[in-house]
Amino acid sequence: MRGYFGIGAEEMSKPMNLGALMRTAHAFGSSFFFTLNAHPKVREAYNSDPSRSFEHMPYYAWDNLDAMQLPRGCVLVGVELTDDAVELPRFQHPSAAAYVLGRERGSLSPELIARCKHVVKIPTKFCLNVGLAGALVMYDRLLALGGYPARPTMPGGPKLDMTERLKPKA
């Protein structure tokens, strides 16, 4: 897959949610992880992340929006359930993006939304857990930019040629 991405959340307060999001980011190949104005106890998140993602990708704990510094050319994408947000299945992901999720008990701050180049929403009836929402965004990015061919028009997947699977690799 070309490009890179990072993912994070504003005002995280639950270490288990942060740990789950960090682990999922690591699994999907995130280049970095970040928090904005996180509660001090989220540092306990390392205990809820058995993949030890903090050893494999940088974690930036910015105290506020002014302190946040993304890499040059990295586009900030807010993930928020608002009427004017683009539905995730209709969104073209930037090749270099930082996805930011909202608070566990609330929405992204107006100041953060104003700084986002794009705002996307997962087309659900109500808000999802921050870890699950992050996983869906990263999975959608993988589908959109991962070089997968178009899905088949009929149910099922492509037929595997078992003889090709049994040949030794060169």
PDB file of C-alpha atoms in Angstrom, residues 3 24 103 123 167:
ATOM      1  CA  GLY A   3       1.298   6.340   1.542  1.00  0.00           C
ATOM      2  CA  THR A  24      -5.713  -2.121  16.163  1.00  0.00           C
ATOM      3  CA  ARG A 103     -14.137  11.782  22.737  1.00  0.00           C
ATOM      4  CA  PRO A 123     -23.049   5.438   8.381  1.00  0.00           C
ATOM      5  CA  LYS A 167       3.702 -25.348  -6.300  1.00  0.00           C
TER       6      LYS A 167
END
